[in-house]
Coordinates of C-alpha atoms (C1' of nucleotides) in Angstrom, one line a residue:
Chain X
M1 CA -6.3 -9.1 -13.8
T2 CA -8.0 -11.4 -16.3
E3 CA -8.0 -15.1 -15.9
D4 CA -8.2 -17.7 -18.6
L5 CA -11.8 -18.7 -18.2
S6 CA -11.6 -21.8 -20.3
A7 CA -8.9 -23.4 -18.3
I8 CA -11.0 -23.5 -15.1
F9 CA -14.7 -23.0 -16.1
S10 CA -15.2 -24.7 -19.5
P11 CA -18.5 -26.4 -19.7
E12 CA -16.8 -29.6 -20.9
R13 CA -14.8 -29.9 -17.8
L14 CA -17.9 -29.3 -15.7
S15 CA -20.1 -31.9 -17.4
G16 CA -17.4 -34.5 -17.2
G17 CA -16.1 -33.4 -13.8
G18 CA -17.1 -36.0 -11.3
T19 CA -20.6 -36.2 -9.7
G20 CA -23.1 -34.1 -7.9
P21 CA -24.7 -30.7 -8.4
L22 CA -23.3 -28.2 -10.8
Y23 CA -22.3 -25.8 -8.0
V24 CA -20.3 -28.5 -6.3
K25 CA -18.4 -29.3 -9.5
L26 CA -17.7 -25.6 -9.9
R27 CA -16.5 -25.3 -6.4
R28 CA -14.1 -28.2 -6.8
R29 CA -12.7 -26.6 -9.9
L30 CA -12.1 -23.3 -8.1
E31 CA -10.7 -25.0 -5.0
E32 CA -8.3 -27.0 -7.2
A33 CA -7.2 -23.9 -9.1
V34 CA -6.3 -22.1 -5.8
K35 CA -4.6 -25.1 -4.3
V36 CA -2.5 -25.8 -7.4
G37 CA -1.5 -22.1 -7.5
R38 CA -3.2 -21.4 -10.8
L39 CA -5.0 -18.7 -8.9
K40 CA -2.6 -17.0 -6.5
H41 CA -3.3 -15.0 -3.4
G42 CA -4.5 -11.5 -4.4
D43 CA -5.7 -12.6 -7.8
A44 CA -9.1 -11.5 -8.9
L45 CA -11.6 -14.0 -10.1
P46 CA -13.4 -13.2 -13.3
P47 CA -16.8 -11.4 -12.7
E48 CA -19.6 -13.8 -11.7
R49 CA -21.5 -13.0 -14.9
D50 CA -18.5 -13.9 -17.1
I51 CA -18.0 -17.2 -15.3
A52 CA -21.7 -18.0 -15.5
E53 CA -21.8 -17.3 -19.2
F54 CA -18.7 -19.2 -19.9
A55 CA -19.6 -22.3 -17.9
A56 CA -23.2 -22.1 -19.3
V57 CA -24.8 -22.0 -15.9
S58 CA -26.8 -19.3 -14.1
R59 CA -25.0 -16.7 -12.1
V60 CA -26.7 -17.9 -8.8
T61 CA -25.1 -21.3 -9.4
V62 CA -21.7 -19.6 -9.7
R63 CA -22.4 -17.6 -6.5
K64 CA -23.3 -20.7 -4.6
A65 CA -20.0 -22.3 -5.5
I66 CA -18.2 -19.2 -4.4
D67 CA -20.2 -18.9 -1.2
D68 CA -18.7 -22.0 0.2
L69 CA -15.2 -21.0 -0.6
V70 CA -15.8 -17.6 1.0
A71 CA -17.1 -19.2 4.1
E72 CA -13.9 -21.3 4.3
G73 CA -11.8 -18.1 3.9
I74 CA -10.3 -19.2 0.6
L75 CA -11.9 -16.4 -1.3
V76 CA -12.9 -12.8 -0.4
R77 CA -15.7 -10.9 -2.0
R78 CA -15.8 -7.1 -2.3
H79 CA -19.1 -5.6 -3.3
G80 CA -18.7 -3.6 -6.5
S81 CA -15.2 -4.6 -6.9
G82 CA -14.7 -8.3 -7.4
T83 CA -13.9 -11.6 -5.8
F84 CA -10.3 -12.3 -4.8
V85 CA -8.2 -15.1 -3.6
A86 CA -7.6 -14.6 0.1
K87 CA -4.2 -14.5 1.8
P88 CA -3.4 -17.7 3.7
V89 CA -2.9 -17.1 7.4
S90 CA -0.4 -19.5 9.0
K91 CA -0.8 -20.7 12.5
V92 CA 2.6 -19.2 13.4
E93 CA 1.3 -15.8 12.3
Q94 CA -1.8 -16.2 14.3
R95 CA 0.1 -17.1 17.4
L96 CA 2.5 -14.2 17.1
S97 CA -0.2 -11.6 16.4
Q98 CA -1.6 -12.4 19.8
L99 CA 1.5 -11.2 21.4
T100 CA 0.6 -7.6 20.6
S101 CA -2.6 -7.5 22.5
F102 CA -2.2 -6.5 26.1
T103 CA -5.7 -7.4 27.0
E104 CA -5.5 -10.9 25.5
D105 CA -2.1 -11.5 27.0
M106 CA -3.5 -10.7 30.5
A107 CA -6.6 -12.8 29.9
R108 CA -4.3 -15.8 29.1
R109 CA -2.7 -15.3 32.5
G110 CA -6.1 -15.1 34.2
M111 CA -6.0 -11.4 34.9
T112 CA -8.6 -8.7 34.0
A113 CA -7.1 -5.8 32.2
R114 CA -8.0 -2.2 31.8
S115 CA -6.2 1.0 31.0
E116 CA -6.1 4.7 31.9
W117 CA -5.1 7.3 29.3
L118 CA -2.2 9.5 30.3
H119 CA -2.1 11.6 27.1
K120 CA -3.6 11.9 23.6
G121 CA -2.3 14.6 21.3
I122 CA -0.9 15.6 18.0
H123 CA 2.6 16.9 17.8
T124 CA 5.5 17.9 15.6
P125 CA 7.6 14.7 15.2
S126 CA 10.6 14.1 17.3
P127 CA 13.9 13.1 15.5
D128 CA 13.2 9.5 16.5
E129 CA 9.7 9.5 15.1
M130 CA 10.9 11.1 11.9
M131 CA 13.6 8.5 11.5
I132 CA 11.5 5.5 12.4
L133 CA 8.2 6.5 10.7
G134 CA 9.9 8.1 7.8
L135 CA 8.3 11.5 8.4
A136 CA 9.1 15.0 7.1
A137 CA 9.6 17.8 9.5
D138 CA 6.5 19.6 8.5
T139 CA 4.2 16.6 9.1
R140 CA 2.4 15.7 12.3
V141 CA 2.4 12.7 14.5
S142 CA -0.3 11.5 16.9
R143 CA 0.9 10.4 20.3
L144 CA -1.1 8.2 22.7
S145 CA 0.1 7.2 26.2
R146 CA -1.6 5.0 28.6
L147 CA -1.2 3.1 31.8
R148 CA -2.0 -0.6 31.5
I149 CA -3.6 -2.0 34.6
A150 CA -4.1 -5.7 35.4
D151 CA -6.1 -6.7 38.4
D152 CA -6.1 -3.1 39.6
Q153 CA -2.3 -3.2 39.6
P154 CA -0.5 -0.8 37.2
L155 CA 1.6 -3.0 35.0
A156 CA 2.8 -1.1 32.0
I157 CA 3.3 2.3 30.4
E158 CA 2.7 2.5 26.7
H159 CA 3.6 5.3 24.4
A160 CA 2.4 5.0 20.8
S161 CA 3.4 7.3 17.9
V162 CA 1.4 7.2 14.7
S163 CA 1.9 9.2 11.5
G164 CA -0.7 12.0 11.4
E165 CA -1.4 10.8 7.9
F166 CA -2.9 7.6 9.3
L167 CA -4.4 9.0 12.4
P168 CA -5.1 12.8 12.3
D169 CA -7.1 12.9 15.5
P170 CA -5.9 10.6 18.3
S171 CA -8.8 11.5 20.6
V172 CA -11.0 9.1 18.6
V173 CA -9.1 6.1 20.0
T174 CA -10.9 4.6 22.9
T175 CA -9.6 1.1 23.4
S176 CA -7.8 -0.4 20.5
L177 CA -5.4 1.6 18.3
Y178 CA -5.4 -1.1 15.7
A179 CA -9.2 -1.2 15.6
E180 CA -9.2 2.6 14.9
L181 CA -6.6 2.2 12.2
E182 CA -8.5 -0.6 10.6
K183 CA -11.6 1.7 10.4
R184 CA -9.4 4.0 8.3
Q185 CA -8.4 1.2 6.0
V186 CA -4.9 1.3 7.5
R187 CA -3.9 -2.3 8.0
P188 CA -0.5 -3.0 9.2
V189 CA 0.4 -6.5 8.1
R190 CA 3.7 -6.9 9.8
A191 CA 5.5 -5.7 13.0
V192 CA 8.9 -6.0 14.5
Q193 CA 9.4 -5.6 18.2
R194 CA 12.3 -5.6 20.5
I195 CA 12.0 -6.6 24.1
S196 CA 14.7 -5.8 26.6
A197 CA 15.3 -5.2 30.2
T198 CA 15.9 -1.7 31.7
N199 CA 16.2 -0.1 35.1
M200 CA 13.2 2.1 35.8
K201 CA 13.7 5.8 36.1
E202 CA 11.8 7.8 38.7
A203 CA 8.9 9.0 36.6
D204 CA 8.1 5.5 35.3
A205 CA 8.7 3.8 38.6
G206 CA 6.3 6.2 40.2
L207 CA 3.5 5.5 37.8
L208 CA 4.0 1.8 38.0
G209 CA 4.4 1.9 41.8
V210 CA 7.8 0.2 42.0
P211 CA 11.0 1.5 43.5
V212 CA 13.4 3.5 41.3
G213 CA 15.9 1.1 39.7
A214 CA 13.5 -1.9 39.6
A215 CA 13.8 -4.0 36.5
G216 CA 11.4 -3.2 33.7
L217 CA 10.6 -4.9 30.4
S218 CA 10.9 -2.4 27.6
I219 CA 9.1 -3.3 24.4
E220 CA 9.6 -1.3 21.2
R221 CA 7.4 -2.1 18.3
I222 CA 7.2 -0.8 14.7
S223 CA 4.4 -1.9 12.5
Y224 CA 4.5 -1.8 8.7
L225 CA 2.0 -1.7 5.8
G226 CA 2.3 -4.3 3.1
S227 CA 4.2 -1.8 1.1
G228 CA 6.9 -1.7 3.8
R229 CA 5.9 1.7 5.0
A230 CA 6.1 2.1 8.8
V231 CA 2.8 3.0 10.4
E232 CA 3.2 3.1 14.1
F233 CA 5.9 3.1 16.7
T234 CA 5.1 2.0 20.2
R235 CA 7.4 1.9 23.3
S236 CA 6.1 0.1 26.3
L237 CA 7.6 -0.4 29.7
Y238 CA 6.3 -3.3 31.7
R239 CA 7.0 -4.3 35.3
G240 CA 8.3 -7.8 35.4
D241 CA 11.1 -10.2 34.9
A242 CA 13.8 -9.5 32.3
Y243 CA 14.3 -11.2 29.0
D244 CA 15.5 -10.1 25.6
F245 CA 14.5 -11.2 22.2
V246 CA 13.3 -9.9 18.9
A247 CA 10.0 -11.1 17.4
E248 CA 8.6 -10.7 14.0
L249 CA 4.8 -10.3 13.9
T250 CA 2.8 -10.8 10.8
I251 CA -0.8 -9.8 11.2
G252 CA -3.2 -11.8 9.0
A253 CA -5.2 -9.9 6.5
N254 CA -9.0 -9.9 6.2
Chain I
M1 CA 7.9 20.3 -28.2
T2 CA 5.2 18.6 -30.2
E3 CA 4.8 14.8 -30.3
D4 CA 3.2 12.7 -32.9
L5 CA 0.0 12.0 -31.2
S6 CA -1.3 9.4 -33.6
A7 CA 1.7 7.2 -33.1
I8 CA 1.0 6.7 -29.5
F9 CA -2.6 7.7 -28.7
S10 CA -4.7 6.9 -31.7
P11 CA -8.1 5.5 -30.8
E12 CA -7.6 2.5 -33.0
R13 CA -4.6 1.4 -31.1
L14 CA -6.5 1.9 -27.9
S15 CA -9.6 -0.1 -28.8
G16 CA -7.5 -3.0 -30.0
G17 CA -4.8 -2.7 -27.3
G18 CA -5.2 -5.6 -25.0
T19 CA -7.7 -5.8 -22.2
G20 CA -8.9 -3.8 -19.2
P21 CA -10.1 -0.2 -18.6
L22 CA -9.2 2.6 -20.9
Y23 CA -6.8 4.2 -18.6
V24 CA -4.8 1.0 -18.2
K25 CA -4.5 0.7 -22.0
L26 CA -3.4 4.3 -22.2
R27 CA -0.8 3.8 -19.5
R28 CA 0.6 0.8 -21.3
R29 CA 1.0 2.9 -24.5
L30 CA 2.8 5.6 -22.6
E31 CA 5.0 3.2 -20.7
E32 CA 6.0 1.4 -23.9
A33 CA 6.8 4.7 -25.7
V34 CA 9.1 5.8 -22.9
K35 CA 10.7 2.3 -22.6
V36 CA 11.4 2.1 -26.4
G37 CA 12.8 5.5 -26.4
R38 CA 10.2 7.0 -28.6
L39 CA 9.7 9.5 -25.7
K40 CA 13.1 10.5 -24.4
H41 CA 14.0 11.9 -21.0
G42 CA 13.2 15.6 -20.8
D43 CA 10.6 15.4 -23.6
A44 CA 7.3 17.0 -22.9
L45 CA 4.1 15.0 -23.3
P46 CA 1.4 16.6 -25.3
P47 CA -1.1 18.6 -23.1
E48 CA -3.6 16.3 -21.4
R49 CA -6.4 18.0 -23.3
D50 CA -4.8 17.2 -26.7
I51 CA -4.2 13.6 -25.7
A52 CA -7.8 13.2 -24.5
E53 CA -9.2 14.7 -27.7
F54 CA -7.0 12.6 -29.9
A55 CA -7.6 9.3 -28.1
A56 CA -11.3 10.1 -27.9
V57 CA -11.5 9.8 -24.1
S58 CA -12.0 12.3 -21.3
R59 CA -9.1 14.2 -19.8
V60 CA -9.6 12.6 -16.4
T61 CA -9.0 9.2 -18.0
V62 CA -5.7 10.5 -19.5
R63 CA -4.8 11.9 -16.1
K64 CA -5.4 8.6 -14.4
A65 CA -3.1 6.8 -16.8
I66 CA -0.4 9.5 -16.2
D67 CA -1.0 9.3 -12.4
D68 CA 0.4 5.8 -12.2
L69 CA 3.5 6.6 -14.3
V70 CA 4.1 9.7 -12.2
A71 CA 3.9 7.5 -9.0
E72 CA 6.5 5.2 -10.6
G73 CA 8.7 8.1 -11.3
I74 CA 8.6 7.7 -15.0
L75 CA 6.9 11.0 -15.7
V76 CA 7.0 14.3 -13.9
R77 CA 4.2 16.9 -13.9
R78 CA 4.7 20.6 -13.5
H79 CA 1.6 22.6 -12.8
G80 CA 1.0 25.2 -15.5
S81 CA 3.9 23.9 -17.5
G82 CA 3.4 20.4 -18.7
T83 CA 4.2 16.8 -18.2
F84 CA 7.7 15.5 -18.9
V85 CA 9.6 12.3 -19.2
A86 CA 11.7 12.0 -16.0
K87 CA 15.4 11.8 -16.1
P88 CA 16.9 8.4 -16.0
V89 CA 17.2 7.3 -12.4
S90 CA 20.9 7.3 -12.5
K91 CA 20.8 11.0 -12.5
V92 CA 18.3 11.1 -9.7
E93 CA 20.5 8.8 -7.7
Q94 CA 23.3 11.1 -8.3
R95 CA 21.4 13.9 -6.7
L96 CA 20.9 11.8 -3.6
S97 CA 24.6 11.0 -3.5
Q98 CA 25.4 14.7 -3.9
L99 CA 23.8 15.3 -0.5
T100 CA 25.2 12.2 1.2
S101 CA 28.3 11.3 -0.7
F102 CA 31.5 11.7 1.4
T103 CA 33.7 12.0 -1.7
E104 CA 31.7 14.8 -3.2
D105 CA 31.2 16.5 0.1
M106 CA 35.0 16.6 0.6
A107 CA 35.5 17.7 -3.0
R108 CA 33.2 20.7 -2.3
R109 CA 35.5 21.6 0.5
G110 CA 38.6 21.4 -1.7
M111 CA 39.9 18.1 -0.3
T112 CA 40.8 14.9 -2.0
A113 CA 39.1 11.9 -0.6
R114 CA 39.7 8.2 -0.5
S115 CA 38.7 5.4 1.8
E116 CA 39.9 2.1 3.3
W117 CA 37.6 -0.8 3.8
L118 CA 37.4 -2.0 7.4
H119 CA 34.9 -4.7 6.8
K120 CA 32.6 -6.2 4.3
G121 CA 30.4 -9.1 5.3
I122 CA 26.9 -10.7 5.4
H123 CA 25.4 -11.3 8.8
T124 CA 22.3 -12.1 10.8
P125 CA 20.6 -8.8 11.5
S126 CA 21.0 -7.1 14.8
P127 CA 17.9 -5.9 16.7
D128 CA 18.6 -2.4 15.5
E129 CA 18.8 -3.5 11.9
M130 CA 15.7 -5.6 12.2
M131 CA 13.8 -2.7 13.6
I132 CA 15.0 0.0 11.2
L133 CA 15.1 -2.0 8.0
G134 CA 12.0 -4.0 8.8
L135 CA 13.8 -7.4 8.6
A136 CA 12.8 -10.8 9.9
A137 CA 15.1 -12.8 12.1
D138 CA 15.8 -15.3 9.4
T139 CA 16.9 -12.8 6.7
R140 CA 20.4 -11.5 6.2
V141 CA 22.0 -8.1 6.2
S142 CA 25.1 -6.9 4.4
R143 CA 27.4 -4.7 6.5
L144 CA 30.1 -2.4 5.0
S145 CA 32.5 -0.5 7.2
R146 CA 35.1 1.9 5.9
L147 CA 37.5 4.6 7.1
R148 CA 37.0 7.8 5.1
I149 CA 40.2 9.7 4.5
A150 CA 40.5 13.3 3.4
D151 CA 43.9 14.7 2.4
D152 CA 45.6 11.7 4.0
Q153 CA 43.9 12.4 7.3
P154 CA 41.3 9.9 8.6
L155 CA 38.1 11.8 8.9
A156 CA 35.2 9.5 9.4
I157 CA 34.1 5.9 10.2
E158 CA 31.1 4.7 8.3
H159 CA 29.1 1.6 9.0
A160 CA 26.4 0.7 6.4
S161 CA 23.7 -2.0 6.8
V162 CA 21.7 -3.0 3.8
S163 CA 19.0 -5.6 3.6
G164 CA 20.5 -8.8 2.0
E165 CA 17.5 -8.8 -0.2
F166 CA 18.9 -5.7 -1.9
L167 CA 22.6 -6.5 -1.7
P168 CA 23.3 -10.2 -1.3
D169 CA 27.0 -9.9 -1.7
P170 CA 28.7 -6.8 -0.1
S171 CA 32.1 -7.7 -1.6
V172 CA 31.0 -6.4 -5.0
V173 CA 30.9 -2.8 -3.6
T174 CA 34.1 -1.0 -4.5
T175 CA 33.4 2.7 -4.2
S176 CA 29.8 3.8 -4.2
L177 CA 27.2 1.8 -2.4
Y178 CA 24.4 3.7 -4.2
A179 CA 25.9 2.9 -7.5
E180 CA 25.9 -0.8 -6.7
L181 CA 22.3 -0.6 -5.6
E182 CA 21.4 1.2 -8.8
K183 CA 22.8 -1.7 -10.8
R184 CA 20.3 -3.9 -9.0
Q185 CA 17.4 -1.6 -9.8
V186 CA 17.2 -0.6 -6.2
R187 CA 16.7 3.2 -6.2
P188 CA 16.1 4.9 -2.9
V189 CA 14.3 8.1 -3.5
R190 CA 14.3 9.6 0.0
A191 CA 16.5 9.5 3.0
V192 CA 16.2 10.9 6.5
Q193 CA 19.4 11.5 8.5
R194 CA 20.1 12.6 12.0
I195 CA 23.3 14.4 12.8
S196 CA 24.4 14.9 16.4
A197 CA 27.5 15.3 18.5
T198 CA 29.1 12.6 20.6
N199 CA 32.2 12.0 22.6
M200 CA 34.6 9.5 20.9
K201 CA 35.2 6.1 22.5
E202 CA 38.5 4.6 22.5
A203 CA 38.2 2.3 19.4
D204 CA 36.8 5.1 17.2
A205 CA 39.2 7.7 18.5
G206 CA 42.1 5.4 17.7
L207 CA 41.0 4.8 14.1
L208 CA 40.5 8.5 13.6
G209 CA 43.7 9.5 15.4
V210 CA 42.1 11.8 18.0
P211 CA 42.1 11.7 21.8
V212 CA 39.5 9.7 23.5
G213 CA 36.6 11.9 24.4
A214 CA 37.1 14.3 21.5
A215 CA 33.8 15.6 19.9
G216 CA 32.6 13.6 17.0
L217 CA 29.8 14.1 14.5
S218 CA 27.5 11.2 14.4
I219 CA 25.3 10.8 11.4
E220 CA 22.6 8.2 11.1
R221 CA 20.9 7.8 7.8
I222 CA 18.0 5.7 6.6
S223 CA 17.1 5.7 2.9
Y224 CA 13.7 4.6 1.6
L225 CA 12.3 3.4 -1.6
G226 CA 9.4 5.2 -3.2
S227 CA 7.1 2.6 -1.6
G228 CA 8.3 3.7 1.9
R229 CA 10.4 0.6 2.4
A230 CA 13.7 1.2 4.2
V231 CA 16.7 0.1 2.1
E232 CA 19.8 1.1 3.9
F233 CA 20.9 2.2 7.4
T234 CA 24.2 4.0 7.7
R235 CA 25.9 5.2 10.9
S236 CA 28.9 7.5 10.4
L237 CA 31.2 9.1 12.9
Y238 CA 33.0 12.2 11.7
R239 CA 35.7 14.2 13.3
G240 CA 34.7 17.8 13.5
D241 CA 32.6 20.4 15.1
A242 CA 29.3 19.6 16.7
Y243 CA 25.9 20.5 15.6
D244 CA 22.5 18.6 15.8
F245 CA 19.7 18.6 13.3
V246 CA 17.4 16.3 11.4
A247 CA 17.4 16.6 7.6
E248 CA 15.0 15.2 5.2
L249 CA 16.3 14.5 1.7
T250 CA 13.8 14.4 -1.1
I251 CA 15.1 13.6 -4.5
G252 CA 13.6 16.1 -7.0
A253 CA 12.5 14.5 -10.1
N254 CA 13.1 17.2 -12.6
Chain U
dT1 C1' -50.1 -38.1 -3.6
dT2 C1' -48.1 -34.3 -1.1
dC3 C1' -44.9 -32.1 1.5
dA4 C1' -40.1 -30.6 2.4
dC5 C1' -36.0 -29.4 0.6
dA6 C1' -32.3 -28.8 -2.4
dT7 C1' -31.2 -26.9 -6.9
dA8 C1' -31.3 -23.6 -10.4
dA9 C1' -33.0 -19.6 -13.0
dT10 C1' -34.8 -14.7 -13.4
dA11 C1' -35.1 -10.1 -12.0
dC12 C1' -33.9 -6.4 -9.4
dC13 C1' -30.8 -3.8 -5.6
dA14 C1' -26.4 -1.6 -3.9
dA15 C1' -21.7 -0.6 -3.7
dA16 C1' -17.6 0.3 -6.1
dA17 C1' -14.8 1.6 -10.0
dA18 C1' -14.5 4.0 -14.3
dA19 C1' -15.3 7.9 -17.0
dA20 C1' -17.0 12.4 -18.1
dT21 C1' -18.0 17.3 -16.9
dA22 C1' -17.1 21.6 -15.0
dC23 C1' -14.4 24.6 -12.6
dC24 C1' -9.8 26.1 -10.0
dA25 C1' -4.7 27.3 -9.7
dT26 C1' -0.2 27.9 -11.5
dT27 C1' 2.9 28.9 -15.0
dT28 C1' 4.4 31.1 -19.1
dA29 C1' 4.3 34.4 -23.0
dC30 C1' 3.4 38.8 -24.5
Chain R
dG1 C1' 0.0 43.1 -15.6
dT2 C1' -2.9 40.4 -18.5
dA3 C1' -4.3 36.5 -21.2
dA4 C1' -3.5 32.0 -22.8
dA5 C1' -2.0 27.4 -21.8
dT6 C1' -1.4 23.8 -18.7
dG7 C1' -1.9 20.8 -14.8
dG8 C1' -5.2 20.1 -10.3
dT9 C1' -9.6 18.9 -8.2
dA10 C1' -14.4 18.4 -7.0
dT11 C1' -18.8 16.6 -8.6
dT12 C1' -21.7 13.9 -11.3
dT13 C1' -22.9 10.2 -14.4
dT14 C1' -22.3 5.7 -16.3
dT15 C1' -20.7 1.1 -16.1
dT16 C1' -19.3 -2.8 -13.7
dT17 C1' -19.6 -6.0 -10.0
dG18 C1' -21.2 -8.4 -6.0
dG19 C1' -25.9 -8.9 -3.1
dT20 C1' -30.7 -10.5 -2.5
dA21 C1' -35.5 -11.6 -3.1
dT22 C1' -38.6 -14.3 -5.9
dT23 C1' -40.0 -18.1 -8.7
dA24 C1' -39.7 -22.5 -11.0
dT25 C1' -38.2 -27.3 -10.9
dG26 C1' -36.8 -31.7 -9.6
dT27 C1' -36.2 -35.4 -6.0
dG28 C1' -37.0 -38.1 -2.1
dA29 C1' -39.7 -39.1 2.2
dA30 C1' -44.0 -39.4 4.9

DNA sequence: TTCACATAATACCAAAAAAATACCATTTAC
DNA sequence: GTAAATGGTATTTTTTTGGTATTATGTGAA
């Protein structure tokens, strides 16, 4: 995408634009352009060389102006590709995204968390997985099951299903599924989860060390790419009190 | 079929044609030609090698331009045969409805079909709808329920849920939901459906005029945009024999 | 003065995208 | 069946773009 250089970077505007060093003036112009919405989230800045030539300053000066905005998280640089306006991350989003991490959740309650793997494998998708992840019958799905343990007490069973396209080999996952997906450039930006109460069946109750029929907290989560494509489907069963609500989770980019 | 290469791909038009990489310019030319009707549906594009030679670029550049248009469904490639302008989407949509349309399905069995609306309304999404359609809690969903009647015998109950984003006002739907979505440029290109048997509950059995507990055919369908985004979620309950399978429907582009 | 430091310019490095080349696989015509 | 035509793909080269080290300059404080 090509910006109108003159509107933001014209030398006249710079020379007349307030006080201080050149790079500060440039930074103010950029900051303003983003704030006003002249540069929208996702937009590419012109190449540094173009800005420099247009504003009649050296490229390093341009870079210095951009440096500050990158440090503030307003801009994002990608080597060899360009500089882009970052996506704003709201506080609500940050708060909600914390809900997905078992480890952090336990830490907030003053517990130490670990987990034991029950299963990692690649399978033909079940009808549910086909429906939810939008898979064809001849594709594969990676399944990961683990027992979540807090303070040496088993607390939850977690079953994750990921399209094989995004995670061909589940054995590479050691701690965080999201971290592994991130490595593969798969970045879910949004998740919807349902939390409800259920009575434990024998197998689950046994693993969690509670009597059959005890109340459990069932959490189903589907996470989506920016395109709307479903990436991952996780069913978790927690020991604990019952409540029921639906939360929308937006995971901040970058 | 031979096209007039110079009209679309001449190097002069490319060098002067706007900004950006070569393949973007080429793509714009092609897009324009199809939109204006210079290339009509079914027409063959010239071979990639010819376009490349004529436009004085490499074949891979031509391919990259075509890639995008194929992804958008505007062009179709056939290995060893050629690249063609895709049929207008209405035709494609028709093929989807051929596989899922109650009316056509009944016609194929020699029955005359009609339907009675049970409900049309806009609602806050249920947990299921939020999960499946990927909706936030503060969005809306259109629900359409009807009784499908074949040869004056009630045969099925159908509940459709569509994201309000795609269908803000369900009352405008008279016969075909897909036709209405098509009007709004919403074109699902893929659907996954699950068909299974169930025992009828009292309410459904009453509507369908069968005894409580009679076997019914439950069909759940989710249709997706090309991007992978879920558009519509339909649950149908048919009278009839029982079978269970998962079907994937891909809309062929030729 | 002279040192310290911020500012700015020059020159070169590295990653990514764009484009070109060469070869493979499938379809169609004969 | 064979050969020509056509789309498919892997590899390489070139160009574009951000990253960094080095040098020069100006300004204020010891």
